[in-house]
Tab-separated table of C-alpha atoms and ligand atoms in Angstrom:
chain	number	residue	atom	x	y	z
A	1	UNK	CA	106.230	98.088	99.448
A	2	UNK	CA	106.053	100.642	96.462
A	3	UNK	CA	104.132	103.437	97.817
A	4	UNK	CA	104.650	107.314	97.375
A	5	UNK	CA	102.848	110.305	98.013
A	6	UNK	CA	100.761	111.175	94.665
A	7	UNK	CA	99.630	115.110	95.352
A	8	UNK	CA	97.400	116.999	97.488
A	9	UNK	CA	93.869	118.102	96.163
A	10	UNK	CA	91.539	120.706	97.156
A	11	UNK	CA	89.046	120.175	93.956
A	12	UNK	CA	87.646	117.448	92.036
A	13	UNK	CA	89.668	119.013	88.981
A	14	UNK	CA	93.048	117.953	90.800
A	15	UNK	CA	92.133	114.671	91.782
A	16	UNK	CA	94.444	111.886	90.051
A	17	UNK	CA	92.719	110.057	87.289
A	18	UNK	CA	89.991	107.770	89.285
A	19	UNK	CA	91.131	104.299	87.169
A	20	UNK	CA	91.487	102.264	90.445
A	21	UNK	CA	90.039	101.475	93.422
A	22	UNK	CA	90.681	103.677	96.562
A	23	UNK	CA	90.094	103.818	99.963
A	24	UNK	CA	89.975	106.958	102.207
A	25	UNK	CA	90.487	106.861	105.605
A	26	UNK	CA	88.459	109.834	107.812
A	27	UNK	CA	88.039	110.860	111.278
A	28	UNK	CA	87.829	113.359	113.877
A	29	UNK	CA	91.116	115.899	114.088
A	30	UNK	CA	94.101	113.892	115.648
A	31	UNK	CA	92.406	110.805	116.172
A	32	UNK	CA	95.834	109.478	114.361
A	33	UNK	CA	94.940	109.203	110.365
A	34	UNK	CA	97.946	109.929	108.776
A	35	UNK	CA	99.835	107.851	111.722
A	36	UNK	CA	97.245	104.817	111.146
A	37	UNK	CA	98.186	105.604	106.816
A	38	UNK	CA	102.223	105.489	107.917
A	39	UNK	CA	101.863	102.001	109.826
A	40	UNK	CA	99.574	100.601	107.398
A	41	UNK	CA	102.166	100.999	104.401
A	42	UNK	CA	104.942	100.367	106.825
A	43	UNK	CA	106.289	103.955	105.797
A	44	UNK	CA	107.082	106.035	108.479
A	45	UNK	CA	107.219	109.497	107.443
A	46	UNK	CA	104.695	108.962	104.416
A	47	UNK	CA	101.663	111.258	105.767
A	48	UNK	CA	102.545	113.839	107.526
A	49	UNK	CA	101.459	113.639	111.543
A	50	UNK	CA	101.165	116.210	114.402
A	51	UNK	CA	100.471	116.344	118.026
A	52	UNK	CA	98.394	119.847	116.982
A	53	UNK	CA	95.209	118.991	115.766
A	54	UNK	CA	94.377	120.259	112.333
A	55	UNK	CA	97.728	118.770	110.139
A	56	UNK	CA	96.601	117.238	107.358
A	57	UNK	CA	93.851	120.255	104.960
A	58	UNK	CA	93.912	119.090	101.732
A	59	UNK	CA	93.040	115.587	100.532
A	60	UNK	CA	96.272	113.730	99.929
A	61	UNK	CA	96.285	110.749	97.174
A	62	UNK	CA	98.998	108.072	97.911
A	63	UNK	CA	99.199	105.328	95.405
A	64	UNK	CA	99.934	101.577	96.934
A	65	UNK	CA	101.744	99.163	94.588
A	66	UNK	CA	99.390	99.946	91.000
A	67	UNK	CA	96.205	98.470	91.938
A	68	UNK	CA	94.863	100.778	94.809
A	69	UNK	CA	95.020	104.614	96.050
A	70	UNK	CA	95.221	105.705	99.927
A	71	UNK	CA	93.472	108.831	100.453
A	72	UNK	CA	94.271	110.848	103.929
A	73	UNK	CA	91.211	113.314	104.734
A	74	UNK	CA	91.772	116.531	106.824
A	75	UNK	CA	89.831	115.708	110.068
A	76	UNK	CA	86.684	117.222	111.376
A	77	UNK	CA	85.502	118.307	114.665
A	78	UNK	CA	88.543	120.689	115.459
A	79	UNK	CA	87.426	123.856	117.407
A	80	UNK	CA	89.708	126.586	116.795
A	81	UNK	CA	89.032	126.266	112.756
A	82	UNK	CA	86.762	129.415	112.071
A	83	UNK	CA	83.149	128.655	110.933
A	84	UNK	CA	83.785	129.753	107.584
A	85	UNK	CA	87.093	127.669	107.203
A	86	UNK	CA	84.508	124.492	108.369
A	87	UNK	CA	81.854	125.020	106.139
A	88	UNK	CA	84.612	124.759	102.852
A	89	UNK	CA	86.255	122.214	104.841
A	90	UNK	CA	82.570	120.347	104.747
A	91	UNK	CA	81.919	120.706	101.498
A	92	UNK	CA	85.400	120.106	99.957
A	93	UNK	CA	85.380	116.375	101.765
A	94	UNK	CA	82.042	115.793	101.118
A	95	UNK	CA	82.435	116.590	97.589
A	96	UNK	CA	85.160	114.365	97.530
A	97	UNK	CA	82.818	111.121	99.016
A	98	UNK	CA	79.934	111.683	96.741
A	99	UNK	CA	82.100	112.535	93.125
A	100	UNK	CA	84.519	109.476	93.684
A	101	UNK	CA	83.005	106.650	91.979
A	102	UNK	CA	86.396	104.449	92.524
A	103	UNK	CA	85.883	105.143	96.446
A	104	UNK	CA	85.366	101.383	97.748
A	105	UNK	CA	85.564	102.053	101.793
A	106	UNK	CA	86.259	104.927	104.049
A	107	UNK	CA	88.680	103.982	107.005
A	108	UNK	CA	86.621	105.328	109.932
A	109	UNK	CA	89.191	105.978	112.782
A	110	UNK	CA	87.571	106.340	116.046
A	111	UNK	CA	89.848	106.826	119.352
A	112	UNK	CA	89.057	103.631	121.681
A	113	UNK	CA	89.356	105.538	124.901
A	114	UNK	CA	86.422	108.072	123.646
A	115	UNK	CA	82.719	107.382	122.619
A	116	UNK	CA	81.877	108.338	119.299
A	117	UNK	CA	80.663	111.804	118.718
A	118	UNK	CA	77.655	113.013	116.801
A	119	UNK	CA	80.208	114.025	114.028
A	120	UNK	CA	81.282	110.113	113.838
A	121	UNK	CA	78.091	108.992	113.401
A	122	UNK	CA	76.979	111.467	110.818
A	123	UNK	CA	79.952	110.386	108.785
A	124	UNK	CA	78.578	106.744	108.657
A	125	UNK	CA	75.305	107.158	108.108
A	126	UNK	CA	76.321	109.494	105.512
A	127	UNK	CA	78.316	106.567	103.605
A	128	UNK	CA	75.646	104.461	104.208
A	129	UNK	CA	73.484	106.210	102.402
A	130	UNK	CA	75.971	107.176	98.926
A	131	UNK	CA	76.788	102.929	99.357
A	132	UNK	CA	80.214	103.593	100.420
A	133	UNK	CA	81.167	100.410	102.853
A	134	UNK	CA	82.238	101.889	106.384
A	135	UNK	CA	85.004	100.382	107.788
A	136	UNK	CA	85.306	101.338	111.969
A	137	UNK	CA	88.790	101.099	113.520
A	138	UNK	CA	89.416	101.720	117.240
A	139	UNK	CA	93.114	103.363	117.210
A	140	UNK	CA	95.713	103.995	120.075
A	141	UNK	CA	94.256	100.819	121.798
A	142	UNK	CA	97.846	100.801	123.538
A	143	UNK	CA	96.891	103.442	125.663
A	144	UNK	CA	94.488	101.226	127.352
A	145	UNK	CA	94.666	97.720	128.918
A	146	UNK	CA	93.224	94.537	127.124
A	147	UNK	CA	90.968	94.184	129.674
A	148	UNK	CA	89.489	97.574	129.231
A	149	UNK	CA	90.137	97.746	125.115
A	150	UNK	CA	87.250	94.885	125.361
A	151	UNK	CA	84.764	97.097	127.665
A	152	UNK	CA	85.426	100.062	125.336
A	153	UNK	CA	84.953	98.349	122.405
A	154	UNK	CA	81.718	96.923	123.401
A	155	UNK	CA	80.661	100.438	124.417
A	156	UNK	CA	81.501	101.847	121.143
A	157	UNK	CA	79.759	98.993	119.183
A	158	UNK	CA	76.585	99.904	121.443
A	159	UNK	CA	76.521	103.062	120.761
A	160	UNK	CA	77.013	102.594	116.805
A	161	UNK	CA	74.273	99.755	116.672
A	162	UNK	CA	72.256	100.692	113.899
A	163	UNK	CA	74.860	102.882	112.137
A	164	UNK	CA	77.597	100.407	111.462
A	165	UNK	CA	76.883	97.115	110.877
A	166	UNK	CA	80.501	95.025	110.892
A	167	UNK	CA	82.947	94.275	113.980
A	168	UNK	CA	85.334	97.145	114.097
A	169	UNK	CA	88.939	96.820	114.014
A	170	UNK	CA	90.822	97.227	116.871
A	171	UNK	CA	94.521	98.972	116.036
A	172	UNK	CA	97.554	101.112	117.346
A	173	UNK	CA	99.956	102.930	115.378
A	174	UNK	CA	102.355	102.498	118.018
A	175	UNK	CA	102.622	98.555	118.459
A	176	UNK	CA	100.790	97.804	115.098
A	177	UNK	CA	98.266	96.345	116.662
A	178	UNK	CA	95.511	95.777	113.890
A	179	UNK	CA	97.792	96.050	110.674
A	180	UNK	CA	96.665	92.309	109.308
A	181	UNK	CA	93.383	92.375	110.350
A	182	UNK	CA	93.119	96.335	108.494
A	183	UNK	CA	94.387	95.062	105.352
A	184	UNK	CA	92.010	91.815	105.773
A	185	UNK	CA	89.474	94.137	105.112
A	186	UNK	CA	90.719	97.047	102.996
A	187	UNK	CA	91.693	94.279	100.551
A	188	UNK	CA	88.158	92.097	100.682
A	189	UNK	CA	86.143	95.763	100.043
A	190	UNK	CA	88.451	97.048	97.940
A	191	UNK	CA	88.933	93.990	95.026
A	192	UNK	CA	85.143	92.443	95.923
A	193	UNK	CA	83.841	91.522	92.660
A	194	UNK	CA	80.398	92.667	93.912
A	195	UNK	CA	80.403	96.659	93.675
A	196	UNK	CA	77.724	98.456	95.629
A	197	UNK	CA	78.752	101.666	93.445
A	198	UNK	CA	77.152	100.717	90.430
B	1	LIG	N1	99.603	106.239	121.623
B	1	LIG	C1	99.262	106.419	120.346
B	1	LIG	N2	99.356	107.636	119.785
B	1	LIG	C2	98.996	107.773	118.489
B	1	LIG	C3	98.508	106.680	117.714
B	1	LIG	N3	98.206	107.138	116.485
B	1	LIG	C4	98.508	108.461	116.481
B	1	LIG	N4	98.985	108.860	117.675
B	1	LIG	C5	99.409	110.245	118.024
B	1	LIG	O1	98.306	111.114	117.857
B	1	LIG	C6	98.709	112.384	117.317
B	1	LIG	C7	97.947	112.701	116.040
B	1	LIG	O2	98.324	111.812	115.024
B	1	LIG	P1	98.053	112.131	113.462
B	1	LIG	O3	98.314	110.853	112.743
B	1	LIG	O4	98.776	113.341	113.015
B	1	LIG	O5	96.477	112.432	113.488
B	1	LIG	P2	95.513	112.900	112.309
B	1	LIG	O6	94.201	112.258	112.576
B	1	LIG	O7	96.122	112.657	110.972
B	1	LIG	O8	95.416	114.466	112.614
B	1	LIG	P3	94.928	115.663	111.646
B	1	LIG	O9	95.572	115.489	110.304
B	1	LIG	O10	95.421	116.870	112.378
B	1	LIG	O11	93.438	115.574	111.595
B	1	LIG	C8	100.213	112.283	117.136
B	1	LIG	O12	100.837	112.870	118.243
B	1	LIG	C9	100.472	110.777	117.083
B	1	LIG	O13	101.764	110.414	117.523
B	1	LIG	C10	98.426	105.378	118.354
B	1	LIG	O14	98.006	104.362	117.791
B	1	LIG	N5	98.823	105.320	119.674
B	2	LIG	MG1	96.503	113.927	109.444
């Protein structure tokens, strides 16, 4: 597939011209964004991924084939950043959800083997409210058995009732679990003819 790294952002000034639809994928540190971004294209050394929490800080704009961007956010949630470093953190992502008016979907990677923290749920009741269509995916669901990848997933649904609204999408980076069904639904938000941003 034609896909390449387009630049890394820190400001809305830097961001590449917004003249097609994109789709960002977020999530708590190391949950496995950039390695979800990487199996998704089918590029393996595309984002950048680390076993240290805290790889990815700026907002990195890939662009798929000519008809859609891939945006890898910096992850939230990781301790040892200092409060300052957070709050800039904070605002530079959320800046980036509420100014993109291409933005069609946010990727929300949750890890299956964990319940979703408060930080997970504030993220998708915050796209709820700017209009942005959550998309959940349960990731490194090869570290569990199938047999308990169903319990956890009906846990995590549980506990998101209310916040999130569609099935989520269960994936690994490591088998590529998930990679048809992901696209399924990157593709139907991202080219819908009905756009809830305008
Ligand atoms: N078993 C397993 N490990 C995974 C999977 N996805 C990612 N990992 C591992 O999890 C670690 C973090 O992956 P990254 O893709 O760098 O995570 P990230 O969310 O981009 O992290 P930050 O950019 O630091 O927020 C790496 O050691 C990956 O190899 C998966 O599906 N299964
Ligand atoms: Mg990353």
């Amino acid at each position: 597939m034609d896909v390449e790294f387009i630049k890394s952002a820190f400001k809305e000034e830097h961001y590449p011209p917004s003249d097609r639809p994109e789709v960002a994928f977020a999530g708590k540190s190391n949950v496995g964004k950039s390695s979800l971004i990487n199996t998704l294209t089918g590029r393996r050394k595309l984002a950048r991924t680390s076993s240290t929490p805290g790889r990815t800080q700026a907002i990195n704009f890939f662009r798929f084939g000519k008809t859609l961007y891939l945006v890898d956010l910096p992850g939230y949630g990781f301790a040892r950043v200092p409060m300052k470093v957070k709050k800039s953190w904070g605002l530079m992502v959320e800046d980036y959800l509420r100014s993109r008016q291409t933005l069609k979907a946010v990727v929300v990677i949750l890890d299956i083997r964990r319940d979703p923290s408060a930080g997970d749920a504030d993220l998708i009741n915050w796209l709820n409210y700017y209009h942005i269509v959550p998309i959940v995916v349960l990731t490194k669901a090869d570290k569990v058995s199938r047999q308990q990848a169903g319990k956890r997933t009906a846990r995590i649904k549980k506990s998101l009732k209310g916040v999130s609204f569609s099935a989520p999408v269960l994936f690994s980076s490591h088998t590529r679990q998930g990679v048809e069904d992901l696209w399924k639904r990157i593709n139907e938000t991202a080219f819908s003819e009905t756009d809830l941003n305008t």
